Amino acid sequence: MADVAADRVPVVKPAGAWRGYALPLIIFVLFALIPFVGQFTAESYLLSLVTRVMIFSIAALSLDLLVGYGALVSFGHAAFMGIGAYAVGILASHGFGDALVSLPVALAASALFAWLTGIVCLRTRGVYFIMITLAFGQMAFFTASSLAPYGGDDGLTLQERSTIAGLDLLSSDRALYYVTLLCLIAVYVFCRSLVTSRFGRVFRGARENATRMTTLGYDVYRYQLVAYVIAGMIAGLSGFLLANATNFVAPAYMSWQRSGELLIMIILGGIGSLNGAIVGTAAFLLLEEWLAGFTEHWKMIFGPFLVLVVVFVPGGLLGISRWVMRRLRGG
Amino acid sequence: MSATLLFVQTLNGLQLGVLLFLIAAGLTLVFGVMDFINLAHGVQYMLGAYLAVMFYALTGSFVLALVLALIAALAFGLFLEFVVFRHLYGRDHLDHVIATFGIIMFLNQAVKYLWGAAPLSLPVPEALSGSVQLMPGLLYPVWRLVIIGSGLGVALLLYILVSRSRIGMLVRAGSTHAPIVSALGVDIRRLFTIVFGFGAMLAGFAGIMIAPILSVEPGMGDSILILAFVVIVIGGIGSIRGAFIAALLIGLVDTLGRSFAVDILRTFMTSSTARTVGPALASMLIYVLMALVLYFRPAGLFPAKGR
């Protein structure tokens, strides 16, 4: 499993290639325009749906950092989201409803969890890594379920969104929407500069051949641990946003099914591409929403769709667009 | 914590253990031979249970239902292999994960569509429905003993098949040195189809046997699938012996943990804390066990030789 995705990750394009910037630019401009479109339709529905897409995109980006660029397939990634969300919920129930308190705590808690579990997980490789991250994810899930003072299995409803420095800045759906968009852009830019940095090149090198990187004098374990902690923190941020968007925190946020869905989002979009993570997340959530509007049995359509995508387009949705582009150019 | 209760819970743990083994055996062979991660193995177990309910309703006989459901589970396994999995060999594991996840989604929903979301039940066959007295003051349901017995029987059969027969030899060789076996003129794809169908049937068998005890409902395969993965990882991937020992270990640890965690914790903490911490600790016990095993033996307890 060390070779996961190694053969399908596109070579990072030279920094000057315009196409590298066109797609993210289009995506972010589209996101920025949605609230204006929303005025003419069911605004709160549209805003909450797209906010959700952006929040999960942030988590998917962080997962793609590990899976796509490091071949570290984490099956417990939802735990970090859950920890971020619970930090908001638990603090709020004790009267600390300010983001200046809860955001640092959410980031620190998810980073700490990532560091402690990463020390153990990164001793293993491949399928064993998948399973041990699953194990830690499940431990987090059961811990959350047993937090009787904070709702146990039923979860915890938040009275109101986080304030910022005492100000009620997030109370409107639109404000939360744009804050989420800003977070998404910041995370995207950060991830992008990370993977092209020297750090990122060592990390990606370890994906291709860990032994070679070790021989070259790099402490691969430390690079991977740092990346794991960073990814955990970013997922913690998405958890913080999710708790604010839904005003609700529950153990279900940490379930292994949720971790599986995150993996599917990035595979659907095309692994090892930050754009793919966003495209895949949007496709997954929007398709789910759209199909569910047709029939309650939408999973009977969605399931075979996933199978067809895998069998016929190995590169995910971005693979389709690349294939189409090649065809167009090739005539 | 009386001796009787301990004995009963040990038997229950054993019963969960053999059930897990039936599921894990197919999973570990498929993974060992073809390097294929089949998340849809759990729905085979669910399907076994549903098919048994359906055939029982049609025929009114448990034995007939068992036989027909086994055949149908085998046929369905082969059908899945033919339609989907065949196209994914040699692709990377993430492709397996997403495709089989899609199959889970479809089948869980299809079952809900066909049989409804409400749990169904299958009666215990009349002749085996009572309880027996194992020792004074201890009555134990016969059917649970039948599950333990049949599970151990299948394990023995599988052991003989894998270690003594020609096809077992090929499977063992294939799970460690697939390219060489293939170069020696063995059609490894056909071998895999056989292994796959057989594994699907075993999972179906587990579902049929447990149906009289558990309620038969959509999604019942999902949690047991995760347990089966824990089993094959602890046991060492591709190793039948490892799967057997790990399955019994997990079955016992899980069952005994759930029954006695609170009592044990109570000996060194207050009763109310123990009641809060106990259940959570009990549910994560097997994951703690897995993390510990992988930390000290990253390839599992009984790694298949040559991997």
XYZ file of C-alpha atoms in Angstrom:
638
model
C 0.000 0.000 0.000
C 3.041 2.203 0.138
C 2.487 2.741 -3.538
C -1.059 4.023 -3.090
C -1.810 6.587 -5.668
C 1.833 6.967 -6.490
C 1.218 6.173 -10.129
C -1.717 8.462 -10.618
C -0.568 11.648 -8.975
C 0.049 14.219 -11.631
C 3.410 15.840 -11.752
C 3.139 19.273 -10.168
C 3.043 21.739 -12.986
C 5.623 24.477 -13.252
C 4.537 27.474 -11.231
C 3.961 29.579 -14.331
C 1.350 27.326 -15.913
C -1.826 29.398 -16.046
C -4.061 26.389 -15.942
C -2.852 25.646 -12.441
C -4.486 28.834 -11.228
C -7.533 28.990 -13.485
C -9.520 26.207 -11.860
C -9.128 27.306 -8.224
C -9.833 30.885 -9.259
C -13.060 29.823 -10.996
C -14.061 27.744 -7.989
C -13.497 30.517 -5.477
C -15.199 33.186 -7.595
C -18.196 30.860 -7.973
C -18.314 30.349 -4.223
C -18.078 34.110 -3.665
C -20.991 34.776 -6.035
C -23.384 32.189 -4.622
C -24.919 34.463 -1.949
C -25.865 36.971 -4.686
C -27.577 34.233 -6.660
C -29.126 33.065 -3.419
C -31.104 36.284 -3.063
C -33.371 35.162 -5.874
C -34.027 31.657 -4.558
C -34.227 29.886 -1.226
C -31.312 31.788 0.237
C -30.875 30.163 3.616
C -31.084 26.687 2.108
C -28.523 27.456 -0.574
C -26.179 29.185 1.870
C -26.260 26.353 4.378
C -25.713 23.769 1.637
C -22.706 25.529 0.137
C -21.290 26.382 3.563
C -21.385 22.673 4.243
C -19.601 21.968 0.958
C -16.856 24.462 1.844
C -16.424 23.116 5.379
C -16.028 19.570 4.107
C -13.691 20.843 1.404
C -11.381 22.126 4.120
C -11.368 18.704 5.782
C -10.908 17.010 2.399
C -7.948 19.256 1.575
C -6.221 18.249 4.775
C -6.922 14.574 4.121
C -5.626 14.882 0.571
C -2.428 16.325 1.962
C -1.860 13.007 3.739
C -3.316 10.572 1.219
C -2.430 12.212 -2.061
C 0.952 13.658 -1.209
C 2.127 11.263 1.480
C 0.352 7.964 0.701
C -0.781 7.976 4.327
C -4.365 6.759 4.061
C -5.998 7.944 7.252
C -9.283 6.207 8.028
C -9.840 8.197 11.199
C -9.807 11.683 9.840
C -13.329 12.484 11.012
C -12.035 12.279 14.591
C -10.146 15.542 14.099
C -13.288 17.231 12.805
C -15.164 15.909 15.789
C -12.534 17.141 18.222
C -12.691 20.624 16.697
C -16.475 20.586 16.936
C -16.520 19.284 20.505
C -14.067 21.983 21.569
C -16.664 24.549 20.495
C -19.552 22.672 22.079
C -17.911 21.903 25.403
C -16.487 25.387 25.852
C -19.793 27.006 24.913
C -21.649 24.904 27.475
C -19.325 26.325 30.115
C -19.930 29.864 28.964
C -16.865 30.298 26.771
C -18.640 31.074 23.525
C -15.944 33.232 22.029
C -13.981 32.110 19.003
C -10.863 33.729 20.454
C -11.024 31.005 23.094
C -12.603 28.087 21.256
C -10.679 28.291 17.975
C -7.212 28.054 19.562
C -8.466 25.298 21.851
C -9.984 23.427 18.874
C -6.720 23.689 16.928
C -4.572 22.769 19.912
C -6.750 19.803 20.856
C -6.802 18.355 17.347
C -3.061 18.960 16.986
C -2.384 17.225 20.290
C -4.539 14.247 19.311
C -2.788 14.077 15.935
C 0.625 14.234 17.552
C -0.090 11.546 20.156
C -1.733 9.148 17.706
C 0.667 9.990 14.895
C 3.608 8.817 16.993
C 2.017 5.372 17.068
C 0.362 5.263 13.621
C 3.448 6.282 11.684
C 5.299 3.215 12.912
C 3.144 1.201 10.516
C 2.630 1.306 6.774
C -0.025 0.657 4.193
C -3.084 -1.267 5.248
C -1.847 -1.384 8.828
C -1.730 2.401 8.842
C -5.340 2.500 7.605
C -6.440 0.180 10.362
C -4.572 1.846 13.197
C -5.913 5.276 12.252
C -9.348 3.671 12.185
C -8.687 2.331 15.674
C -7.861 5.770 17.038
C -10.848 7.252 15.243
C -13.098 4.688 16.902
C -11.574 5.433 20.301
C -12.367 9.113 19.827
C -15.889 8.173 18.710
C -16.567 6.049 21.781
C -15.057 8.660 24.062
C -17.436 11.253 22.630
C -20.374 8.852 23.015
C -19.577 8.448 26.696
C -19.427 12.176 27.473
C -22.685 12.071 29.417
C -22.434 15.699 30.646
C -22.190 16.774 26.995
C -25.091 14.807 25.605
C -23.497 11.373 25.179
C -24.864 9.618 22.107
C -27.437 12.310 21.460
C -24.943 15.119 21.076
C -25.054 18.684 22.191
C -27.078 21.576 20.824
C -25.395 24.972 20.835
C -27.435 27.959 21.926
C -25.762 30.367 19.537
C -22.780 30.712 17.239
C -19.350 31.676 18.495
C -18.812 35.350 19.112
C -15.578 37.001 18.021
C -14.000 39.192 20.711
C -17.428 39.528 22.254
C -19.032 40.674 19.010
C -21.883 38.818 17.388
C -20.122 38.701 14.014
C -21.104 35.183 12.917
C -24.789 35.365 13.702
C -25.909 35.956 10.113
C -25.708 33.010 7.702
C -24.005 35.214 5.173
C -21.236 36.249 7.551
C -20.566 32.623 8.438
C -20.563 31.810 4.734
C -17.879 34.335 3.919
C -15.802 33.476 6.966
C -15.899 29.853 5.828
C -14.914 30.865 2.312
C -11.980 32.872 3.674
C -10.878 29.888 5.736
C -11.139 27.650 2.674
C -9.033 29.995 0.552
C -6.468 30.375 3.317
C -6.245 26.615 3.783
C -5.972 26.088 0.029
C -3.167 28.607 -0.356
C -1.416 27.203 2.692
C -1.649 23.595 1.439
C -0.521 24.598 -1.995
C 2.553 26.407 -0.752
C 3.217 23.554 1.654
C 3.332 20.858 -1.018
C 5.618 22.892 -3.256
C 7.905 23.943 -0.411
C 11.089 22.134 0.491
C 9.176 20.455 3.298
C 6.539 19.290 0.836
C 9.123 17.946 -1.576
C 10.707 15.833 1.146
C 7.244 14.651 2.210
C 6.312 13.739 -1.364
C 9.681 12.104 -1.847
C 8.965 9.857 1.114
C 5.758 8.764 -0.621
C 7.703 7.567 -3.633
C 10.547 5.940 -1.768
C 10.975 6.306 1.976
C 14.200 4.337 2.061
C 15.812 6.621 -0.482
C 14.814 9.722 1.453
C 16.202 8.215 4.645
C 19.446 7.407 2.877
C 19.602 10.999 1.693
C 19.661 11.997 5.333
C 16.060 13.054 5.914
C 14.243 11.925 9.022
C 11.138 10.777 7.158
C 9.249 9.945 10.354
C 9.517 13.527 11.605
C 8.370 15.016 8.307
C 5.388 12.700 8.230
C 4.536 13.436 11.857
C 4.587 17.181 11.228
C 2.391 16.737 8.157
C 0.015 14.537 10.162
C -0.285 17.176 12.884
C -0.859 19.937 10.320
C -3.556 17.895 8.586
C -5.174 17.175 11.939
C -5.240 20.857 12.826
C -6.820 21.828 9.517
C -9.498 19.171 9.995
C -9.977 20.578 13.507
C -10.617 23.971 11.956
C -13.288 22.469 9.717
C -14.835 20.904 12.818
C -14.910 24.302 14.491
C -16.765 25.711 11.479
C -19.102 22.729 11.288
C -20.183 23.157 14.895
C -20.948 26.810 14.168
C -22.790 26.054 10.952
C -25.045 23.371 12.393
C -25.234 24.653 16.004
C -24.911 21.022 16.923
C -22.182 18.598 17.948
C -22.567 14.820 18.039
C -20.432 11.670 18.131
C -21.692 10.912 14.609
C -19.243 13.568 13.414
C -16.476 11.125 14.313
C -17.957 7.878 12.988
C -15.872 5.729 10.671
C -18.543 6.186 7.997
C -17.786 9.890 8.046
C -14.067 9.174 7.634
C -14.946 6.896 4.728
C -17.021 9.626 3.107
C -14.113 12.061 3.371
C -11.891 9.531 1.612
C -14.492 9.051 -1.095
C -14.752 12.786 -1.636
C -11.051 13.087 -2.416
C -10.899 9.920 -4.516
C -13.957 11.053 -6.454
C -12.325 14.371 -7.251
C -8.984 12.869 -8.168
C -6.415 12.104 -5.544
C -3.224 14.080 -5.060
C -4.715 17.276 -6.431
C -5.910 20.029 -4.125
C -8.416 21.165 -6.751
C -9.687 17.603 -6.917
C -10.383 17.607 -3.194
C -12.711 20.589 -3.552
C -14.319 19.357 -6.773
C -14.850 15.891 -5.298
C -16.373 17.233 -2.096
C -18.732 19.511 -3.998
C -19.696 16.697 -6.382
C -20.313 14.266 -3.524
C -22.443 16.570 -1.385
C -24.359 18.219 -4.227
C -25.083 14.909 -5.955
C -26.253 13.491 -2.638
C -28.546 16.479 -2.129
C -29.837 16.409 -5.695
C -30.542 12.683 -5.810
C -32.165 12.776 -2.384
C -34.583 15.317 -3.847
C -35.750 12.723 -6.384
C -36.213 9.648 -4.293
C -35.613 8.432 -0.777
C -33.769 5.515 -2.334
C -31.115 7.783 -3.827
C -28.340 5.564 -2.508
C -29.369 2.952 -5.047
C -28.303 5.424 -7.735
C -25.348 6.947 -5.918
C -23.699 3.609 -5.110
C -23.543 2.317 -8.697
C -22.423 5.785 -9.787
C -19.367 5.481 -7.536
C -18.634 2.036 -8.958
C -18.890 3.325 -12.521
C -16.580 6.260 -11.783
C -13.950 3.932 -10.354
C -14.164 1.343 -13.113
C -14.189 3.719 -16.047
C -12.338 6.849 -14.879
C -9.454 5.928 -12.611
C -8.344 9.546 -12.200
C -11.588 10.727 -10.593
C -13.602 13.670 -11.873
C -10.505 15.734 -12.637
C -9.351 12.733 -14.661
C -12.459 13.090 -16.821
C -11.816 16.758 -17.455
C -8.169 16.078 -18.301
C -9.274 13.359 -20.702
C -11.775 15.703 -22.348
C -9.153 18.460 -22.643
C -6.709 16.053 -24.268
C -9.360 14.931 -26.727
C -10.254 18.510 -27.609
C -6.667 19.506 -28.142
C -5.772 16.301 -29.962
C -8.731 16.905 -32.310
C -18.958 -11.463 39.029
C -20.030 -15.050 39.613
C -18.358 -18.059 38.036
C -21.566 -18.971 36.218
C -21.837 -15.564 34.620
C -18.195 -15.688 33.631
C -18.762 -19.078 32.014
C -21.845 -17.909 30.125
C -20.107 -14.791 28.885
C -17.094 -16.828 27.823
C -19.387 -18.989 25.716
C -21.010 -15.863 24.255
C -17.566 -14.498 23.473
C -16.657 -17.756 21.794
C -19.833 -17.556 19.738
C -19.014 -14.016 18.572
C -15.481 -15.228 17.889
C -16.449 -18.066 15.547
C -18.903 -15.769 13.802
C -16.131 -13.240 13.223
C -13.896 -16.014 11.984
C -16.454 -17.073 9.359
C -16.459 -13.526 8.015
C -12.763 -12.818 8.443
C -11.689 -16.028 6.677
C -13.048 -14.924 3.316
C -11.835 -11.386 3.815
C -8.281 -12.381 4.626
C -8.035 -14.887 1.759
C -9.334 -12.405 -0.787
C -6.945 -9.824 0.560
C -4.074 -12.266 0.748
C -4.473 -13.781 -2.707
C -5.570 -10.854 -4.825
C -4.500 -7.914 -2.667
C -8.086 -6.751 -2.897
C -9.777 -4.758 -0.111
C -13.400 -5.804 -0.121
C -15.509 -3.567 2.087
C -18.597 -5.186 0.574
C -17.845 -8.401 2.433
C -20.070 -7.220 5.284
C -23.115 -6.885 3.059
C -22.666 -10.526 2.039
C -23.269 -11.348 5.691
C -26.362 -9.150 5.746
C -27.566 -10.673 2.488
C -27.155 -14.190 3.911
C -29.486 -13.282 6.751
C -32.078 -11.670 4.467
C -31.991 -14.540 1.989
C -32.534 -17.007 4.814
C -35.552 -15.010 6.007
C -36.931 -14.918 2.483
C -36.426 -18.611 1.741
C -37.832 -19.531 5.130
C -40.970 -17.587 4.339
C -41.221 -19.408 0.998
C -40.442 -22.940 2.108
C -41.230 -23.002 5.827
C -38.199 -25.187 6.439
C -35.037 -23.937 8.091
C -32.823 -26.529 6.437
C -34.146 -25.709 2.973
C -33.781 -22.000 3.705
C -30.184 -22.569 4.816
C -29.263 -24.508 1.680
C -31.010 -22.150 -0.731
C -29.585 -19.060 0.983
C -26.074 -20.512 0.826
C -26.435 -21.187 -2.886
C -27.853 -17.724 -3.486
C -25.060 -16.091 -1.448
C -22.472 -17.997 -3.466
C -24.144 -17.008 -6.725
C -24.349 -13.395 -5.704
C -20.702 -13.345 -4.676
C -19.686 -14.731 -8.055
C -21.948 -12.213 -9.765
C -20.286 -9.301 -7.937
C -16.864 -10.656 -8.823
C -17.866 -10.947 -12.461
C -19.547 -7.570 -12.781
C -17.338 -5.311 -10.659
C -14.278 -6.712 -8.943
C -12.803 -8.358 -12.017
C -12.156 -4.900 -13.452
C -10.287 -3.673 -10.418
C -7.491 -6.179 -9.846
C -4.128 -4.538 -9.886
C -5.630 -1.110 -9.321
C -4.683 0.619 -6.127
C -6.412 -0.006 -2.839
C -8.272 3.271 -2.824
C -10.140 2.232 -5.962
C -11.221 -0.933 -4.167
C -12.394 1.110 -1.217
C -14.562 3.476 -3.230
C -16.078 0.803 -5.503
C -16.937 -1.544 -2.666
C -18.265 1.392 -0.629
C -20.572 2.093 -3.579
C -21.758 -1.506 -3.495
C -22.452 -1.232 0.239
C -24.534 1.892 -0.328
C -26.500 0.216 -3.093
C -27.160 -3.045 -1.279
C -28.050 -1.511 2.085
C -30.598 0.645 0.307
C -31.792 -2.136 -1.991
C -32.478 -4.339 1.016
C -34.429 -1.499 2.602
C -36.357 -1.075 -0.639
C -37.189 -4.772 -1.013
C -37.813 -5.819 2.583
C -38.484 -2.524 4.355
C -36.448 -0.748 7.006
C -38.041 -2.576 9.935
C -36.007 -5.388 11.490
C -37.048 -8.906 10.503
C -36.540 -12.088 12.447
C -35.958 -15.722 11.656
C -37.223 -18.350 14.116
C -34.793 -20.825 15.615
C -35.395 -24.292 14.118
C -37.808 -26.091 16.430
C -35.598 -29.048 17.281
C -32.811 -26.709 18.392
C -34.853 -24.034 20.102
C -34.547 -25.022 23.763
C -31.838 -24.626 26.336
C -29.561 -27.228 27.824
C -28.262 -27.435 31.350
C -24.483 -27.206 31.150
C -23.961 -27.307 34.906
C -26.273 -26.976 37.865
C -28.060 -23.656 37.655
C -26.784 -22.836 34.183
C -29.101 -23.057 31.199
C -27.651 -22.152 27.816
C -29.546 -21.805 24.519
C -28.923 -24.756 22.208
C -28.784 -22.551 19.126
C -25.773 -20.626 20.416
C -24.003 -23.933 20.966
C -24.926 -24.909 17.411
C -23.337 -21.682 16.149
C -20.151 -22.371 18.107
C -20.080 -25.964 16.904
C -20.717 -25.206 13.268
C -18.175 -22.379 13.323
C -15.513 -24.638 14.765
C -16.514 -27.295 12.231
C -16.077 -24.863 9.351
C -12.737 -23.756 10.790
C -11.544 -27.368 10.871
C -12.805 -27.981 7.353
C -11.102 -24.852 6.138
C -7.878 -25.856 7.858
C -7.905 -29.255 6.137
C -8.868 -27.680 2.819
C -6.149 -25.038 2.963
C -3.340 -27.152 4.353
C -4.068 -30.526 2.728
C -5.744 -30.047 -0.648
C -4.245 -29.058 -3.946
C -6.402 -25.982 -4.260
C -5.457 -25.016 -0.721
C -1.812 -25.315 -1.659
C -2.382 -22.990 -4.604
C -4.235 -20.520 -2.396
C -1.414 -20.530 0.144
C 1.175 -20.077 -2.578
C -0.961 -17.431 -4.263
C -1.330 -15.405 -1.105
C 2.414 -14.940 -0.808
C 3.827 -15.355 -4.302
C 1.008 -14.676 -6.749
C 3.177 -13.836 -9.789
C 5.219 -17.034 -9.436
C 2.132 -19.211 -9.076
C 0.733 -17.543 -12.130
C 3.972 -18.114 -14.038
C 3.749 -21.813 -13.191
C 0.634 -22.006 -15.297
C -2.069 -21.625 -12.664
C -4.979 -19.449 -13.712
C -4.802 -17.181 -10.693
C -7.881 -15.272 -11.734
C -9.993 -18.411 -11.721
C -8.429 -19.381 -8.430
C -9.445 -16.019 -7.076
C -12.991 -16.376 -8.379
C -13.272 -19.656 -6.466
C -11.771 -18.177 -3.305
C -13.990 -15.150 -3.592
C -17.200 -17.116 -4.096
C -16.300 -19.391 -1.220
C -15.511 -16.435 1.066
C -18.796 -14.754 0.156
C -20.613 -17.987 0.987
C -18.903 -18.216 4.387
C -19.947 -14.648 5.207
C -23.461 -15.515 4.074
C -23.382 -18.608 6.289
C -22.452 -16.433 9.275
C -25.406 -14.177 8.509
C -27.817 -17.119 8.262
C -26.655 -18.669 11.529
C -26.882 -15.427 13.492
C -30.261 -14.387 12.037
C -32.313 -16.264 14.685
C -30.473 -14.411 17.474
C -30.051 -10.913 16.076
C -32.614 -8.833 14.292
C -32.107 -8.809 10.544
C -31.867 -5.204 9.403
C -30.249 -3.001 6.758
C -26.707 -1.994 7.662
C -26.184 -4.964 9.990
C -23.053 -5.870 8.014
C -21.279 -2.549 8.503
C -20.195 -2.821 12.113
C -19.312 -6.501 11.840
C -17.170 -5.660 8.801
C -15.041 -3.303 10.856
C -14.657 -6.006 13.504
C -13.630 -8.491 10.813
C -10.986 -6.067 9.553
C -9.683 -5.675 13.091
C -9.474 -9.469 13.228
C -7.507 -9.926 10.018
C -5.132 -7.110 10.848
C -4.415 -8.417 14.335
C -4.088 -11.946 13.000
C -1.788 -10.991 10.157
C -3.191 -10.479 6.689
C -3.573 -13.606 4.579
C -3.193 -15.964 7.517
C -6.142 -18.265 8.237
C -4.608 -19.434 11.494
C -4.055 -15.821 12.533
C -7.653 -14.963 11.644
C -8.928 -17.871 13.737
C -6.963 -16.977 16.848
C -7.572 -13.243 16.483
C -11.309 -13.809 15.950
C -11.626 -15.796 19.184
C -9.480 -13.227 20.978
C -11.594 -10.310 19.763
C -14.837 -12.153 20.470
C -13.795 -12.904 24.036
C -12.241 -9.499 24.768
C -15.259 -7.653 23.405
C -17.894 -9.754 25.155
C -16.101 -10.077 28.486
C -15.125 -6.402 28.401
C -18.731 -5.363 27.939
C -19.957 -7.551 30.773
C -17.258 -6.971 33.339
C -15.604 -3.596 32.624
C -17.769 -1.747 35.144
C -17.235 -4.385 37.850
C -13.485 -4.408 37.363
C -13.213 -0.624 37.342
C -15.295 -0.464 40.498
C -12.507 -2.147 42.436
C -10.331 0.932 42.142
C -12.658 3.856 41.495
C -15.993 5.101 42.709
C -19.032 3.288 41.495
C -20.482 6.243 39.605
C -17.230 6.971 37.752
C -16.964 3.302 36.864
C -20.481 3.363 35.428
C -19.545 6.300 33.195
C -16.100 5.149 32.109
C -16.802 1.415 31.921
C -19.067 1.192 28.875
C -16.900 3.572 26.841
C -13.764 1.663 27.766
C -15.488 -1.620 26.931
C -16.424 -0.489 23.435
C -12.926 0.736 22.671
C -11.148 -2.220 24.238
C -10.627 -4.092 20.973
C -9.306 -0.976 19.259
C -6.853 -0.443 22.112
C -5.871 -4.087 21.675
C -5.365 -3.579 17.955
C -3.274 -0.444 18.452
C -1.100 -2.272 20.986
C -0.638 -5.334 18.776
C 0.282 -3.213 15.762
C 2.647 -1.120 17.837
C 4.641 -4.129 18.963
C 4.085 -6.399 15.964
C 3.362 -4.158 12.967
C 2.555 -7.124 10.705
C 0.083 -8.757 13.092
C 0.394 -11.737 15.394
C 0.841 -14.420 12.749
C 2.104 -12.764 9.581
C 1.716 -15.008 6.535
C 5.181 -16.135 5.539
C 6.812 -14.399 2.621
C 4.812 -11.200 2.679
